[in-house]
């Protein structure tokens, strides 16, 4: 009994000593160094809000950046403070900034800070001098009207919808470093750049083939309607679109509605078929414009997230299946934007599509470059890769490339191809009718 009592007494002493050690650790810290104390006083005296993120974070990313939801979901909870910070996010969700990652295709322009793409008439373009943290703070209040929506606000809108859908493991917008923060890849009329920036950009952007010399770079295109001039080839239903201007009062492209489609898998061939049918008309009515805009919004939502851009094996036949759909979708949206003009809101959603297709491409393997079907697949896949580069620079590929690729995808017999299905028959019928229609004109010209 005495031994047990002695053991219990020693255990109590050990607990008391441990408690004393904790007390010593939690003792008050020594006073700050006078110089450090004066520096803090100086900083606080020069700012309006001492608790603003921009005061303490400098050029770091925002505290609640959603650049990678998959990694954010794994972060440990740090207590109740994080819950309070998430309570006032607002209807747009959290705005993020593009991480400064080096591009795999083109070296990114080095910059002191990371900026979001801006439209030419965007209010954010007047605040480019602000720090990245100030521009990456949380959005609050009602959703802005589509006419005033900026790419950064669309980022936040779609990010919030993707989070609400319960799919945090999927990155809503794969970040691209192809578009320089200071000079986003927008249509030439909407590009925001200074004279020096445009000079530097023109020096770094590769010069792509034009209508005049595209055959010299892609020899197989010389067999696409040999002898048919480009002026006639531009009437091909795979290339042409109506020049009708939208009637006054036509509702613009609804970016918010397009954002609701980012988490839905659509039957892309059906949406493309509707757009093909409408754009095949010589003139468009108000109802045609409404239907065209609606299905373009569906394609846009699909193209910024759900559209596959990678393939499992580096084979040309798989590249054709994947890049072929990307090409058809992007070309359709490019044409719709040309038809709608300013009503297309292209400066808002086009950069998002470019980010998603950043890594879409194909590099042929040497053992495939032999005569036969393998070589045919490789040259089509390589041309698809080149065609996407035109859209990344804000242009449409040469007419012979567009028509040649679409006929190769849709009109050439190809076993076990998604493009051989009956749903693509209307496209093939359009091409066949056009071939019959140009025969008399070609015969007369001879």
CSV table of C-alpha atoms in Angstrom, one decimal:
chain,number,residue,atom,x,y,z
A,1,UNK,CA,0.0,0.0,0.0
A,2,UNK,CA,2.8,2.4,0.9
A,3,UNK,CA,4.5,1.7,-2.5
A,4,UNK,CA,1.2,2.4,-4.4
A,5,UNK,CA,0.8,5.7,-2.4
A,6,UNK,CA,4.3,6.7,-3.3
A,7,UNK,CA,3.8,6.0,-7.0
A,8,UNK,CA,0.6,8.1,-7.0
A,9,UNK,CA,2.3,10.9,-5.3
A,10,UNK,CA,5.1,10.9,-7.9
A,11,UNK,CA,2.6,10.9,-10.7
A,12,UNK,CA,0.9,14.0,-9.2
A,13,UNK,CA,4.3,15.7,-9.0
A,14,UNK,CA,4.9,14.9,-12.7
A,15,UNK,CA,1.6,16.4,-13.7
A,16,UNK,CA,2.3,19.6,-11.8
A,17,UNK,CA,5.7,19.9,-13.4
A,18,UNK,CA,4.2,19.5,-16.8
A,19,UNK,CA,1.6,22.2,-16.0
A,20,UNK,CA,4.3,24.5,-14.9
A,21,UNK,CA,6.2,24.0,-18.2
A,22,UNK,CA,3.1,24.9,-20.2
A,23,UNK,CA,2.6,28.0,-18.0
A,24,UNK,CA,6.1,29.0,-18.7
A,25,UNK,CA,5.6,28.5,-22.5
A,26,UNK,CA,2.5,30.6,-22.5
A,27,UNK,CA,4.1,33.5,-20.5
A,28,UNK,CA,3.8,37.0,-22.0
A,29,UNK,CA,6.2,37.7,-24.9
A,30,UNK,CA,8.9,40.3,-24.3
A,31,UNK,CA,8.3,43.8,-25.6
A,32,UNK,CA,9.0,44.5,-29.3
A,33,UNK,CA,12.2,45.9,-30.5
A,34,UNK,CA,11.8,49.7,-30.5
A,35,UNK,CA,12.8,50.0,-34.2
A,36,UNK,CA,10.2,47.3,-35.2
A,37,UNK,CA,7.6,49.0,-33.1
A,38,UNK,CA,8.1,52.4,-34.7
A,39,UNK,CA,8.0,50.7,-38.2
A,40,UNK,CA,4.6,49.2,-37.4
A,41,UNK,CA,3.3,52.6,-36.2
A,42,UNK,CA,4.5,54.2,-39.4
A,43,UNK,CA,2.8,51.6,-41.6
A,44,UNK,CA,-0.5,51.9,-39.7
A,45,UNK,CA,-0.4,55.7,-39.9
A,46,UNK,CA,-0.2,55.6,-43.7
A,47,UNK,CA,-3.2,53.3,-44.4
A,48,UNK,CA,-6.9,53.8,-44.1
A,49,UNK,CA,-7.8,50.2,-43.2
A,50,UNK,CA,-5.2,48.4,-41.2
A,51,UNK,CA,-7.0,45.1,-41.6
A,52,UNK,CA,-7.2,45.1,-45.4
A,53,UNK,CA,-5.6,42.2,-47.2
A,54,UNK,CA,-3.7,44.5,-49.5
A,55,UNK,CA,-1.8,46.1,-46.6
A,56,UNK,CA,-0.2,42.9,-45.3
A,57,UNK,CA,-0.2,40.4,-48.3
A,58,UNK,CA,1.6,42.5,-50.8
A,59,UNK,CA,1.9,40.6,-54.1
A,60,UNK,CA,0.7,37.3,-52.6
A,61,UNK,CA,-2.4,35.5,-53.8
A,62,UNK,CA,-5.7,36.3,-52.1
A,63,UNK,CA,-6.5,34.3,-48.9
A,64,UNK,CA,-9.5,32.7,-50.5
A,65,UNK,CA,-8.2,32.1,-54.0
A,66,UNK,CA,-10.0,29.2,-55.7
A,67,UNK,CA,-7.4,28.6,-58.3
A,68,UNK,CA,-7.3,24.9,-57.5
A,69,UNK,CA,-10.5,23.6,-55.7
A,70,UNK,CA,-9.0,20.2,-55.4
A,71,UNK,CA,-6.2,21.4,-53.2
A,72,UNK,CA,-8.3,23.8,-51.3
A,73,UNK,CA,-10.6,21.0,-50.3
A,74,UNK,CA,-7.7,19.2,-48.6
A,75,UNK,CA,-6.6,22.2,-46.4
A,76,UNK,CA,-7.2,21.6,-42.7
A,77,UNK,CA,-9.8,23.8,-41.0
A,78,UNK,CA,-8.1,26.4,-38.9
A,79,UNK,CA,-10.9,27.2,-36.6
A,80,UNK,CA,-14.0,29.4,-36.6
A,81,UNK,CA,-12.2,32.3,-38.2
A,82,UNK,CA,-12.4,30.8,-41.7
A,83,UNK,CA,-16.2,30.4,-41.4
A,84,UNK,CA,-16.6,34.0,-40.7
A,85,UNK,CA,-14.5,35.0,-43.7
A,86,UNK,CA,-16.7,32.9,-46.0
A,87,UNK,CA,-20.0,34.4,-44.9
A,88,UNK,CA,-20.0,37.4,-47.1
A,89,UNK,CA,-18.9,36.0,-50.4
A,90,UNK,CA,-21.9,37.3,-52.4
A,91,UNK,CA,-23.7,36.0,-55.5
A,92,UNK,CA,-20.7,36.0,-57.7
A,93,UNK,CA,-18.7,33.6,-55.5
A,94,UNK,CA,-14.9,34.1,-55.1
A,95,UNK,CA,-12.8,35.8,-57.7
A,96,UNK,CA,-9.4,34.3,-58.3
A,97,UNK,CA,-6.3,35.5,-60.1
A,98,UNK,CA,-4.3,33.6,-62.7
A,99,UNK,CA,-1.2,31.9,-61.2
A,100,UNK,CA,2.0,33.0,-62.8
A,101,UNK,CA,2.9,29.6,-64.3
A,102,UNK,CA,5.3,29.2,-67.3
A,103,UNK,CA,3.5,28.2,-70.5
A,104,UNK,CA,4.4,24.9,-72.1
A,105,UNK,CA,3.9,26.3,-75.6
A,106,UNK,CA,5.1,29.9,-75.3
A,107,UNK,CA,7.1,31.7,-72.6
A,108,UNK,CA,5.0,34.0,-70.6
A,109,UNK,CA,5.7,37.7,-70.5
A,110,UNK,CA,7.3,38.4,-67.1
A,111,UNK,CA,5.4,40.8,-65.0
A,112,UNK,CA,5.5,42.4,-61.6
A,113,UNK,CA,2.0,41.2,-60.7
A,114,UNK,CA,-0.7,38.9,-62.0
A,115,UNK,CA,-3.7,40.6,-63.6
A,116,UNK,CA,-7.0,39.2,-64.9
A,117,UNK,CA,-7.8,39.7,-68.6
A,118,UNK,CA,-9.7,42.9,-69.2
A,119,UNK,CA,-12.0,44.0,-72.0
A,120,UNK,CA,-11.3,47.2,-73.9
A,121,UNK,CA,-14.3,49.0,-72.3
A,122,UNK,CA,-14.2,47.3,-69.0
A,123,UNK,CA,-14.3,49.4,-65.8
A,124,UNK,CA,-11.5,47.3,-64.5
A,125,UNK,CA,-9.1,48.6,-67.2
A,126,UNK,CA,-9.1,51.9,-65.3
A,127,UNK,CA,-7.7,50.2,-62.2
A,128,UNK,CA,-4.8,48.3,-63.6
A,129,UNK,CA,-2.4,50.3,-61.4
A,130,UNK,CA,-3.9,48.8,-58.3
A,131,UNK,CA,-2.2,45.9,-56.5
A,132,UNK,CA,-3.2,42.3,-57.5
A,133,UNK,CA,-4.7,41.7,-54.1
A,134,UNK,CA,-7.0,44.7,-54.3
A,135,UNK,CA,-8.3,43.5,-57.7
A,136,UNK,CA,-8.7,39.9,-56.4
A,137,UNK,CA,-10.8,40.7,-53.4
A,138,UNK,CA,-14.2,39.2,-52.8
A,139,UNK,CA,-17.2,40.3,-55.0
A,140,UNK,CA,-20.2,41.5,-53.1
A,141,UNK,CA,-23.7,42.7,-54.1
A,142,UNK,CA,-25.9,41.9,-57.1
A,143,UNK,CA,-24.7,40.3,-60.3
A,144,UNK,CA,-23.7,43.0,-62.8
A,145,UNK,CA,-25.6,43.3,-66.1
A,146,UNK,CA,-24.2,41.3,-69.0
A,147,UNK,CA,-23.1,44.4,-70.8
A,148,UNK,CA,-20.9,45.4,-68.0
A,149,UNK,CA,-19.6,41.9,-67.0
A,150,UNK,CA,-15.9,41.5,-67.1
A,151,UNK,CA,-13.8,38.3,-67.5
A,152,UNK,CA,-12.9,38.4,-63.8
A,153,UNK,CA,-16.6,38.6,-62.8
A,154,UNK,CA,-17.4,35.7,-65.1
A,155,UNK,CA,-14.6,33.8,-63.4
A,156,UNK,CA,-16.2,34.3,-60.1
A,157,UNK,CA,-19.7,33.6,-61.4
A,158,UNK,CA,-18.8,30.3,-62.9
A,159,UNK,CA,-16.5,29.4,-60.0
A,160,UNK,CA,-19.4,29.9,-57.6
A,161,UNK,CA,-21.8,27.8,-59.7
A,162,UNK,CA,-19.2,25.0,-60.0
A,163,UNK,CA,-18.8,24.9,-56.2
A,164,UNK,CA,-22.5,24.9,-55.6
A,165,UNK,CA,-22.8,21.9,-57.9
A,166,UNK,CA,-20.9,19.8,-55.5
A,167,UNK,CA,-18.0,19.1,-57.8
A,168,UNK,CA,-15.0,20.6,-56.0
A,169,UNK,CA,-12.5,18.2,-57.4
A,170,UNK,CA,-12.8,19.6,-60.9
A,171,UNK,CA,-11.1,22.8,-61.7
A,172,UNK,CA,-13.7,25.0,-63.4
A,173,UNK,CA,-11.2,26.8,-65.5
A,174,UNK,CA,-7.8,25.2,-66.2
A,175,UNK,CA,-5.5,28.1,-66.0
A,176,UNK,CA,-3.7,29.1,-69.1
A,177,UNK,CA,-0.4,31.0,-69.4
A,178,UNK,CA,-0.6,31.4,-73.1
A,179,UNK,CA,-2.5,34.7,-72.7
A,180,UNK,CA,-0.2,37.2,-71.2
A,181,UNK,CA,-1.8,39.0,-68.2
A,182,UNK,CA,-1.1,42.4,-69.8
A,183,UNK,CA,-2.1,41.4,-73.3
A,184,UNK,CA,-5.0,38.9,-73.2
A,185,UNK,CA,-5.7,36.9,-76.3
A,186,UNK,CA,-8.8,38.8,-77.5
A,187,UNK,CA,-10.0,39.7,-81.0
A,188,UNK,CA,-7.8,42.3,-82.5
A,189,UNK,CA,-10.3,45.1,-82.1
A,190,UNK,CA,-10.6,44.3,-78.4
A,191,UNK,CA,-7.0,43.6,-77.4
A,192,UNK,CA,-5.8,45.9,-74.7
A,193,UNK,CA,-2.1,46.7,-75.2
A,194,UNK,CA,0.3,49.6,-75.5
A,195,UNK,CA,2.4,50.2,-78.6
A,196,UNK,CA,5.4,48.7,-77.0
A,197,UNK,CA,3.4,45.6,-75.9
A,198,UNK,CA,2.0,45.1,-79.3
A,199,UNK,CA,5.4,45.3,-80.9
A,200,UNK,CA,6.8,42.7,-78.4
A,201,UNK,CA,3.8,40.5,-78.9
A,202,UNK,CA,4.0,40.5,-82.7
A,203,UNK,CA,7.7,39.5,-82.4
A,204,UNK,CA,6.9,36.5,-80.2
A,205,UNK,CA,3.6,35.3,-81.8
A,206,UNK,CA,4.4,32.8,-84.7
A,207,UNK,CA,3.3,33.9,-88.1
A,208,UNK,CA,0.7,31.4,-89.3
A,209,UNK,CA,0.1,30.5,-93.0
A,210,UNK,CA,-2.5,32.5,-94.9
A,211,UNK,CA,-4.9,31.7,-97.7
A,212,UNK,CA,-2.1,32.4,-100.2
A,213,UNK,CA,0.5,30.0,-98.8
A,214,UNK,CA,-1.3,27.5,-96.6
A,215,UNK,CA,-0.9,24.7,-99.2
A,216,UNK,CA,2.9,25.1,-99.0
A,217,UNK,CA,2.7,24.2,-95.3
A,218,UNK,CA,0.0,21.6,-95.5
A,219,UNK,CA,0.4,19.8,-98.8
A,220,UNK,CA,-2.7,17.7,-98.5
A,221,UNK,CA,-4.9,20.8,-98.6
A,222,UNK,CA,-3.9,21.1,-102.3
A,223,UNK,CA,-6.2,18.2,-103.0
A,224,UNK,CA,-9.2,19.9,-101.4
A,225,UNK,CA,-11.3,21.0,-104.4
A,226,UNK,CA,-8.3,21.4,-106.7
A,227,UNK,CA,-8.9,24.3,-109.1
A,228,UNK,CA,-11.7,25.8,-107.1
A,229,UNK,CA,-10.7,29.4,-106.2
A,230,UNK,CA,-10.9,30.6,-102.6
A,231,UNK,CA,-13.7,33.0,-103.6
A,232,UNK,CA,-15.9,30.1,-104.5
A,233,UNK,CA,-14.7,27.9,-101.7
A,234,UNK,CA,-15.9,30.5,-99.2
A,235,UNK,CA,-19.5,29.7,-100.2
A,236,UNK,CA,-19.1,26.2,-98.9
A,237,UNK,CA,-21.6,25.5,-96.1
A,238,UNK,CA,-18.7,24.4,-93.9
A,239,UNK,CA,-17.3,27.9,-94.1
A,240,UNK,CA,-19.9,30.5,-94.9
A,241,UNK,CA,-22.3,32.2,-92.5
A,242,UNK,CA,-25.0,34.9,-93.1
A,243,UNK,CA,-24.1,38.5,-93.0
A,244,UNK,CA,-27.4,39.6,-91.6
A,245,UNK,CA,-27.1,42.2,-88.8
A,246,UNK,CA,-29.1,41.6,-85.7
A,247,UNK,CA,-32.3,43.6,-85.5
A,248,UNK,CA,-32.5,46.5,-83.1
A,249,UNK,CA,-33.6,45.3,-79.7
A,250,UNK,CA,-32.1,41.8,-80.1
A,251,UNK,CA,-31.0,40.5,-76.7
A,252,UNK,CA,-27.3,40.1,-76.4
A,253,UNK,CA,-25.4,36.9,-75.6
A,254,UNK,CA,-26.4,36.1,-71.9
A,255,UNK,CA,-23.1,35.3,-70.2
A,256,UNK,CA,-24.9,34.4,-66.9
A,257,UNK,CA,-27.1,31.9,-68.7
A,258,UNK,CA,-24.0,30.4,-70.4
A,259,UNK,CA,-22.4,30.1,-67.0
A,260,UNK,CA,-25.2,27.8,-65.9
A,261,UNK,CA,-24.3,25.3,-68.6
A,262,UNK,CA,-20.7,24.8,-67.3
A,263,UNK,CA,-21.6,21.8,-65.2
A,264,UNK,CA,-23.9,20.1,-67.7
A,265,UNK,CA,-22.8,17.6,-70.4
A,266,UNK,CA,-24.8,18.5,-73.5
A,267,UNK,CA,-25.2,16.6,-76.7
A,268,UNK,CA,-22.7,18.7,-78.6
A,269,UNK,CA,-23.7,17.3,-82.0
A,270,UNK,CA,-27.3,18.5,-81.5
A,271,UNK,CA,-26.3,22.0,-80.5
A,272,UNK,CA,-23.9,22.2,-83.5
A,273,UNK,CA,-26.6,20.9,-85.8
A,274,UNK,CA,-29.0,23.7,-84.8
A,275,UNK,CA,-26.3,26.3,-85.3
A,276,UNK,CA,-25.4,24.8,-88.7
A,277,UNK,CA,-29.0,24.9,-89.8
A,278,UNK,CA,-29.5,28.5,-88.7
A,279,UNK,CA,-26.2,29.7,-90.2
A,280,UNK,CA,-27.0,28.0,-93.4
A,281,UNK,CA,-29.8,30.4,-94.1
A,282,UNK,CA,-29.2,33.4,-96.4
A,283,UNK,CA,-30.9,35.8,-93.9
A,284,UNK,CA,-31.9,35.5,-90.2
A,285,UNK,CA,-35.1,36.5,-88.5
A,286,UNK,CA,-35.4,37.7,-85.0
A,287,UNK,CA,-36.4,34.2,-83.9
A,288,UNK,CA,-33.3,32.8,-85.7
A,289,UNK,CA,-31.1,35.1,-83.7
A,290,UNK,CA,-32.7,34.1,-80.5
A,291,UNK,CA,-32.2,30.4,-81.2
A,292,UNK,CA,-28.7,30.9,-82.4
A,293,UNK,CA,-27.7,32.8,-79.3
A,294,UNK,CA,-29.3,30.3,-76.9
A,295,UNK,CA,-27.5,27.3,-78.5
A,296,UNK,CA,-24.3,29.3,-78.7
A,297,UNK,CA,-24.6,29.9,-74.9
A,298,UNK,CA,-24.9,26.1,-74.4
A,299,UNK,CA,-21.8,25.5,-76.5
A,300,UNK,CA,-20.0,28.2,-74.6
A,301,UNK,CA,-20.7,26.7,-71.3
A,302,UNK,CA,-19.7,23.3,-72.6
A,303,UNK,CA,-16.5,24.7,-74.1
A,304,UNK,CA,-15.1,26.3,-71.0
A,305,UNK,CA,-15.2,23.2,-68.8
A,306,UNK,CA,-16.7,19.9,-69.9
A,307,UNK,CA,-15.4,19.7,-73.4
A,308,UNK,CA,-12.6,17.1,-73.5
A,309,UNK,CA,-9.2,18.4,-74.7
A,310,UNK,CA,-6.9,15.6,-73.8
A,311,UNK,CA,-6.7,12.0,-75.1
A,312,UNK,CA,-5.4,8.9,-73.3
A,313,UNK,CA,-2.8,7.8,-75.9
A,314,UNK,CA,-0.7,9.9,-78.2
A,315,UNK,CA,-2.2,8.4,-81.4
A,316,UNK,CA,-3.4,10.4,-84.3
A,317,UNK,CA,-6.7,8.6,-84.5
A,318,UNK,CA,-7.5,9.6,-80.9
A,319,UNK,CA,-6.3,13.1,-81.5
A,320,UNK,CA,-8.7,13.4,-84.4
A,321,UNK,CA,-11.7,12.3,-82.3
A,322,UNK,CA,-10.9,14.8,-79.5
A,323,UNK,CA,-9.5,17.8,-81.4
A,324,UNK,CA,-12.1,17.4,-84.1
A,325,UNK,CA,-14.9,18.2,-81.7
A,326,UNK,CA,-12.8,21.1,-80.2
A,327,UNK,CA,-12.3,22.5,-83.7
A,328,UNK,CA,-16.0,22.2,-84.7
A,329,UNK,CA,-17.2,23.9,-81.4
A,330,UNK,CA,-14.6,26.7,-81.4
A,331,UNK,CA,-15.2,27.5,-85.1
A,332,UNK,CA,-19.0,27.6,-84.6
A,333,UNK,CA,-18.6,30.0,-81.7
A,334,UNK,CA,-16.2,32.1,-83.7
A,335,UNK,CA,-18.7,32.4,-86.5
A,336,UNK,CA,-21.6,33.2,-84.1
A,337,UNK,CA,-19.5,36.0,-82.6
A,338,UNK,CA,-18.9,37.4,-86.0
A,339,UNK,CA,-22.6,37.4,-86.8
A,340,UNK,CA,-23.6,39.0,-83.5
A,341,UNK,CA,-20.9,41.6,-83.4
A,342,UNK,CA,-20.9,43.5,-80.1
A,343,UNK,CA,-23.9,41.6,-78.9
A,344,UNK,CA,-21.8,38.4,-78.7
A,345,UNK,CA,-20.0,39.6,-75.6
A,346,UNK,CA,-17.0,37.7,-77.0
A,347,UNK,CA,-14.5,39.7,-75.0
A,348,UNK,CA,-15.9,38.1,-71.8
A,349,UNK,CA,-16.1,34.4,-72.7
A,350,UNK,CA,-13.6,33.9,-75.5
A,351,UNK,CA,-10.5,34.1,-73.2
A,352,UNK,CA,-12.1,31.4,-71.0
A,353,UNK,CA,-12.4,29.0,-73.9
A,354,UNK,CA,-8.8,29.7,-74.8
A,355,UNK,CA,-7.7,28.8,-71.3
A,356,UNK,CA,-9.6,25.5,-71.5
A,357,UNK,CA,-8.0,24.5,-74.8
A,358,UNK,CA,-4.5,25.7,-73.8
A,359,UNK,CA,-3.0,22.2,-73.8
A,360,UNK,CA,-5.1,20.8,-76.7
A,361,UNK,CA,-2.7,19.7,-79.4
A,362,UNK,CA,-0.9,16.9,-81.2
A,363,UNK,CA,2.7,16.1,-81.9
A,364,UNK,CA,3.2,13.1,-84.3
A,365,UNK,CA,5.4,10.2,-83.5
A,366,UNK,CA,8.0,9.2,-86.0
A,367,UNK,CA,6.7,5.6,-86.5
A,368,UNK,CA,3.4,7.0,-87.7
A,369,UNK,CA,4.9,9.1,-90.5
A,370,UNK,CA,4.7,6.3,-93.1
A,371,UNK,CA,2.5,6.1,-96.2
A,372,UNK,CA,-1.0,4.7,-95.5
A,373,UNK,CA,-3.8,5.4,-93.2
A,374,UNK,CA,-1.5,6.2,-90.3
A,375,UNK,CA,0.1,9.0,-92.2
A,376,UNK,CA,-3.3,10.3,-93.3
A,377,UNK,CA,-4.5,10.4,-89.7
A,378,UNK,CA,-1.3,12.1,-88.6
A,379,UNK,CA,-1.5,14.9,-91.2
A,380,UNK,CA,-5.2,15.6,-90.3
A,381,UNK,CA,-4.3,15.7,-86.6
A,382,UNK,CA,-1.3,18.0,-87.2
A,383,UNK,CA,-3.6,20.3,-89.2
A,384,UNK,CA,-6.2,20.3,-86.4
A,385,UNK,CA,-3.4,21.3,-84.0
A,386,UNK,CA,-2.4,24.2,-86.3
A,387,UNK,CA,-6.0,25.3,-86.8
A,388,UNK,CA,-6.5,25.8,-83.0
A,389,UNK,CA,-3.5,28.1,-83.0
A,390,UNK,CA,-5.4,30.5,-85.3
A,391,UNK,CA,-8.3,30.8,-82.8
A,392,UNK,CA,-5.8,31.4,-80.0
A,393,UNK,CA,-4.6,34.4,-81.9
A,394,UNK,CA,-8.1,35.6,-82.5
A,395,UNK,CA,-8.4,34.6,-86.1
A,396,UNK,CA,-10.2,32.0,-88.2
A,397,UNK,CA,-8.0,29.6,-90.2
A,398,UNK,CA,-7.7,29.9,-94.0
A,399,UNK,CA,-10.8,28.8,-95.9
A,400,UNK,CA,-9.1,25.8,-97.5
A,401,UNK,CA,-8.0,24.6,-94.0
A,402,UNK,CA,-11.5,24.9,-92.5
A,403,UNK,CA,-13.3,23.2,-95.4
A,404,UNK,CA,-10.6,20.5,-95.7
A,405,UNK,CA,-10.6,19.6,-92.1
A,406,UNK,CA,-14.4,19.5,-91.8
A,407,UNK,CA,-14.7,17.3,-94.9
A,408,UNK,CA,-11.9,15.1,-93.6
A,409,UNK,CA,-13.8,14.7,-90.3
A,410,UNK,CA,-17.3,14.3,-91.6
A,411,UNK,CA,-17.1,13.1,-95.2
A,412,UNK,CA,-14.2,10.6,-95.3
A,413,UNK,CA,-15.1,7.0,-94.3
A,414,UNK,CA,-13.5,6.2,-91.0
A,415,UNK,CA,-14.2,3.1,-89.0
A,416,UNK,CA,-15.3,3.4,-85.4
A,417,UNK,CA,-15.3,7.2,-85.5
A,418,UNK,CA,-17.8,9.3,-83.7
A,419,UNK,CA,-18.2,11.4,-86.8
A,420,UNK,CA,-19.4,8.5,-88.9
A,421,UNK,CA,-22.7,8.4,-87.0
A,422,UNK,CA,-26.0,9.2,-88.6
A,423,UNK,CA,-26.4,12.4,-86.5
A,424,UNK,CA,-23.7,14.0,-88.8
A,425,UNK,CA,-25.6,13.1,-92.0
A,426,UNK,CA,-27.1,16.6,-92.5
A,427,UNK,CA,-23.5,18.0,-92.7
A,428,UNK,CA,-22.6,15.5,-95.3
A,429,UNK,CA,-25.8,16.3,-97.3
A,430,UNK,CA,-25.0,20.0,-97.2
A,431,UNK,CA,-21.5,19.3,-98.6
A,432,UNK,CA,-22.9,17.0,-101.3
A,433,UNK,CA,-25.5,19.6,-102.4
A,434,UNK,CA,-22.8,22.3,-102.6
A,435,UNK,CA,-20.6,20.1,-104.8
A,436,UNK,CA,-23.4,19.7,-107.2
A,437,UNK,CA,-24.1,23.4,-107.2
A,438,UNK,CA,-20.6,24.5,-108.2
A,439,UNK,CA,-20.2,22.1,-111.1
A,440,UNK,CA,-22.0,24.3,-113.6
A,441,UNK,CA,-20.0,27.4,-112.6
A,442,UNK,CA,-16.7,25.5,-112.8
A,443,UNK,CA,-17.6,24.0,-116.2
A,444,UNK,CA,-18.6,27.5,-117.5
A,445,UNK,CA,-15.3,29.0,-116.3
A,446,UNK,CA,-13.3,26.4,-118.2
